[in-house]
mmCIF file of C-alpha atoms in Angstrom:
data_model
loop_
_atom_site.group_PDB
_atom_site.id
_atom_site.type_symbol
_atom_site.label_atom_id
_atom_site.label_comp_id
_atom_site.label_asym_id
_atom_site.label_seq_id
_atom_site.Cartn_x
_atom_site.Cartn_y
_atom_site.Cartn_z
ATOM 1 C CA MET X 889 125.357 -152.140 -37.744
ATOM 2 C CA SER X 890 126.846 -155.551 -38.466
ATOM 3 C CA ALA X 891 123.385 -156.992 -39.135
ATOM 4 C CA ALA X 892 122.717 -154.314 -41.750
ATOM 5 C CA LEU X 893 126.119 -154.804 -43.399
ATOM 6 C CA ASP X 894 125.837 -158.607 -43.301
ATOM 7 C CA ASN X 895 122.510 -158.340 -45.139
ATOM 8 C CA GLY X 896 123.664 -156.212 -48.047
ATOM 9 C CA LEU X 897 122.851 -152.743 -46.734
ATOM 10 C CA GLN X 898 125.284 -149.849 -46.517
ATOM 11 C CA VAL X 899 125.708 -147.860 -43.324
ATOM 12 C CA THR X 900 126.220 -144.320 -44.518
ATOM 13 C CA ALA X 901 126.355 -142.615 -41.111
ATOM 14 C CA LEU X 902 126.260 -143.369 -37.403
ATOM 15 C CA HIS X 903 126.019 -140.432 -35.030
ATOM 16 C CA ASN X 904 124.323 -138.693 -32.156
ATOM 17 C CA HIS X 905 123.312 -135.053 -31.941
ATOM 18 C CA PHE X 906 123.767 -134.087 -28.307
ATOM 19 C CA PHE X 907 126.307 -134.842 -25.571
ATOM 20 C CA PHE X 908 123.935 -135.117 -22.658
ATOM 21 C CA ASP X 909 120.597 -136.256 -24.065
ATOM 22 C CA GLU X 910 118.700 -138.787 -21.946
ATOM 23 C CA PRO X 911 118.097 -141.387 -23.040
ATOM 24 C CA LYS X 912 121.069 -141.471 -25.438
ATOM 25 C CA VAL X 913 119.819 -141.443 -29.013
ATOM 26 C CA TYR X 914 122.020 -142.540 -31.908
ATOM 27 C CA PHE X 915 121.106 -142.331 -35.576
ATOM 28 C CA MET X 916 122.180 -144.915 -38.121
ATOM 29 C CA HIS X 917 121.674 -144.007 -41.776
ATOM 30 C CA ILE X 918 121.360 -146.940 -44.145
ATOM 31 C CA GLY X 919 121.149 -147.306 -47.892
ATOM 32 C CA GLY X 920 121.083 -150.040 -50.464
ATOM 33 C CA GLU X 921 120.128 -151.061 -53.957
ATOM 34 C CA GLY X 922 118.315 -154.155 -55.139
ATOM 35 C CA GLY X 923 114.976 -155.835 -54.931
ATOM 36 C CA THR X 924 112.520 -154.684 -52.301
ATOM 37 C CA ALA X 925 112.398 -158.123 -50.657
ATOM 38 C CA THR X 926 116.211 -158.181 -50.299
ATOM 39 C CA LEU X 927 116.334 -154.653 -48.882
ATOM 40 C CA ALA X 928 113.444 -155.373 -46.504
ATOM 41 C CA LYS X 929 115.250 -158.500 -45.271
ATOM 42 C CA GLY X 930 118.288 -156.364 -44.395
ATOM 43 C CA VAL X 931 116.170 -153.809 -42.516
ATOM 44 C CA ARG X 932 114.333 -156.617 -40.681
ATOM 45 C CA ALA X 933 117.662 -158.184 -39.658
ATOM 46 C CA ALA X 934 118.813 -154.848 -38.211
ATOM 47 C CA PHE X 935 115.560 -154.428 -36.240
ATOM 48 C CA ASP X 936 115.731 -158.030 -34.972
ATOM 49 C CA THR X 937 119.299 -157.498 -33.792
ATOM 50 C CA VAL X 938 118.333 -154.328 -31.902
ATOM 51 C CA LYS X 939 115.466 -156.237 -30.258
ATOM 52 C CA LYS X 940 117.798 -159.094 -29.257
ATOM 53 C CA ILE X 941 120.363 -156.717 -27.731
ATOM 54 C CA ARG X 942 117.692 -154.795 -25.820
ATOM 55 C CA ALA X 943 116.200 -158.042 -24.487
ATOM 56 C CA ALA X 944 119.593 -159.145 -23.141
ATOM 57 C CA ASP X 945 120.315 -155.806 -21.419
ATOM 58 C CA SER X 946 117.448 -153.346 -21.318
ATOM 59 C CA GLN X 947 119.373 -150.751 -19.263
ATOM 60 C CA PRO X 948 122.160 -149.133 -21.295
ATOM 61 C CA ALA X 949 125.319 -147.934 -19.595
ATOM 62 C CA GLN X 950 125.113 -144.365 -18.348
ATOM 63 C CA THR X 951 128.738 -143.479 -19.042
ATOM 64 C CA PHE X 952 131.889 -144.723 -20.759
ATOM 65 C CA ALA X 953 134.153 -143.648 -17.933
ATOM 66 C CA PRO X 954 134.246 -145.090 -14.404
ATOM 67 C CA SER X 955 133.511 -141.591 -13.059
ATOM 68 C CA GLY X 956 131.110 -139.028 -14.474
ATOM 69 C CA LEU X 957 132.097 -135.802 -16.121
ATOM 70 C CA PRO X 958 132.462 -132.667 -14.014
ATOM 71 C CA ALA X 959 129.339 -130.522 -13.732
ATOM 72 C CA LYS X 960 131.140 -127.573 -15.345
ATOM 73 C CA SER X 961 133.435 -127.967 -18.363
ATOM 74 C CA SER X 962 136.989 -126.621 -18.178
ATOM 75 C CA ILE X 963 138.722 -127.771 -21.369
ATOM 76 C CA THR X 964 142.011 -125.992 -22.164
ATOM 77 C CA ALA X 965 141.456 -124.881 -25.757
ATOM 78 C CA GLU X 966 145.092 -124.026 -26.465
ATOM 79 C CA VAL X 967 146.245 -127.621 -25.997
ATOM 80 C CA ILE X 968 143.672 -128.979 -28.454
ATOM 81 C CA GLN X 969 144.363 -126.195 -30.972
ATOM 82 C CA THR X 970 148.062 -127.090 -30.887
ATOM 83 C CA VAL X 971 147.412 -130.810 -31.377
ATOM 84 C CA LEU X 972 144.864 -130.251 -34.179
ATOM 85 C CA GLY X 973 146.833 -127.445 -35.811
ATOM 86 C CA THR X 974 143.836 -125.133 -36.112
ATOM 87 C CA LYS X 975 141.991 -122.436 -34.206
ATOM 88 C CA GLY X 976 138.579 -123.297 -32.853
ATOM 89 C CA GLU X 977 135.749 -121.923 -30.780
ATOM 90 C CA ALA X 978 135.730 -121.961 -26.976
ATOM 91 C CA LYS X 979 132.609 -121.304 -24.918
ATOM 92 C CA ASP X 980 131.588 -122.190 -21.368
ATOM 93 C CA GLY X 981 134.687 -124.343 -20.900
ATOM 94 C CA MET X 982 133.999 -126.396 -24.041
ATOM 95 C CA PHE X 983 135.906 -126.370 -27.331
ATOM 96 C CA LYS X 984 134.959 -127.055 -30.959
ATOM 97 C CA ALA X 985 137.176 -127.252 -34.059
ATOM 98 C CA THR X 986 135.737 -127.316 -37.594
ATOM 99 C CA PHE X 987 137.509 -128.330 -40.799
ATOM 100 C CA GLY X 988 135.591 -127.383 -43.947
ATOM 101 C CA ARG X 989 136.065 -128.875 -47.387
ATOM 102 C CA THR X 990 134.585 -128.465 -50.842
ATOM 103 C CA VAL X 991 133.128 -131.361 -52.832
ATOM 104 C CA LYS X 992 131.333 -131.772 -56.148
ATOM 105 C CA MET X 993 127.766 -133.042 -56.077
ATOM 106 C CA PRO X 994 126.485 -135.416 -58.801
ATOM 107 C CA CYS X 995 124.909 -132.382 -60.502
ATOM 108 C CA GLY X 996 128.404 -130.906 -60.919
ATOM 109 C CA CYS X 997 127.891 -128.031 -58.482
ATOM 110 C CA GLU X 998 130.287 -127.481 -55.595
ATOM 111 C CA VAL X 999 129.188 -127.373 -51.956
ATOM 112 C CA GLY X 1000 131.256 -126.615 -48.897
ATOM 113 C CA LYS X 1001 131.228 -126.055 -45.192
ATOM 114 C CA GLU X 1002 128.250 -123.712 -45.438
ATOM 115 C CA MET X 1003 126.165 -126.741 -46.466
ATOM 116 C CA GLY X 1004 127.556 -128.937 -43.694
ATOM 117 C CA VAL X 1005 130.424 -130.524 -45.626
ATOM 118 C CA ASN X 1006 132.859 -130.410 -42.768
ATOM 119 C CA THR X 1007 134.594 -132.444 -40.139
ATOM 120 C CA TRP X 1008 134.196 -131.171 -36.614
ATOM 121 C CA ALA X 1009 135.017 -132.231 -33.079
ATOM 122 C CA ALA X 1010 133.662 -130.753 -29.853
ATOM 123 C CA PHE X 1011 135.181 -131.413 -26.426
ATOM 124 C CA ALA X 1012 133.510 -131.087 -23.006
ATOM 125 C CA GLY X 1013 134.491 -132.045 -19.457
ATOM 126 C CA ALA X 1014 137.952 -131.454 -18.024
ATOM 127 C CA ASP X 1015 141.463 -131.925 -19.382
ATOM 128 C CA ASP X 1016 141.826 -135.224 -17.483
ATOM 129 C CA ASN X 1017 138.241 -136.489 -18.032
ATOM 130 C CA ALA X 1018 136.666 -135.378 -21.289
ATOM 131 C CA VAL X 1019 134.250 -136.485 -23.994
ATOM 132 C CA VAL X 1020 134.430 -135.718 -27.688
ATOM 133 C CA ASP X 1021 131.680 -135.733 -30.282
ATOM 134 C CA GLY X 1022 131.841 -134.927 -33.963
ATOM 135 C CA ASP X 1023 131.443 -135.838 -37.605
ATOM 136 C CA PHE X 1024 134.043 -136.833 -40.177
ATOM 137 C CA VAL X 1025 133.458 -135.997 -43.826
ATOM 138 C CA VAL X 1026 135.459 -138.246 -46.111
ATOM 139 C CA LEU X 1027 135.395 -139.209 -49.758
ATOM 140 C CA GLU X 1028 134.906 -142.837 -50.731
ATOM 141 C CA ASP X 1029 138.573 -143.380 -51.530
ATOM 142 C CA GLU X 1030 139.587 -141.948 -48.121
ATOM 143 C CA LEU X 1031 137.556 -144.441 -46.121
ATOM 144 C CA GLN X 1032 138.696 -147.989 -45.533
ATOM 145 C CA PRO X 1033 136.388 -150.565 -47.086
ATOM 146 C CA ALA X 1034 133.850 -152.093 -44.734
ATOM 147 C CA SER X 1035 133.283 -155.187 -46.893
ATOM 148 C CA ASN X 1036 135.524 -157.335 -44.693
ATOM 149 C CA HIS X 1037 134.104 -156.033 -41.408
ATOM 150 C CA SER X 1038 133.137 -159.505 -40.162
ATOM 151 C CA ALA X 1039 136.646 -160.826 -40.725
ATOM 152 C CA ASN X 1040 138.099 -157.890 -38.801
ATOM 153 C CA GLN X 1041 135.925 -158.452 -35.731
ATOM 154 C CA ALA X 1042 137.467 -160.658 -33.089
#
């Protein structure tokens, strides 16, 4: 991500789709404006950085936690609903909360949660050993600028 940002590209999203996919697959959306050579240089820098990282450690970590998640989820939905201040959906010991919002598209039309304009978080595992996955939908003025990302890394 830093390689893309350092080379004039914008990172518009970074996410995965599934909790337990193997191997883990993450998607990074990029964008930019300018000459094709400049944009291509940014994309090349991102690919070169991925190659360098993979060469240094070709086997990614299998988990974030020192112990794996339980085989069967048992999240207590009520606790999360209280903390988040909203009702959600519970199924098979997992919990998901969704927060919809309405935004105006450049064409002037409004779109909302039915078109995927929502923030959501889904929890799996146990109350004392859980994972969370989700998306945050924010407007430009709600997101901290990433222009000084290099200065903030230490």
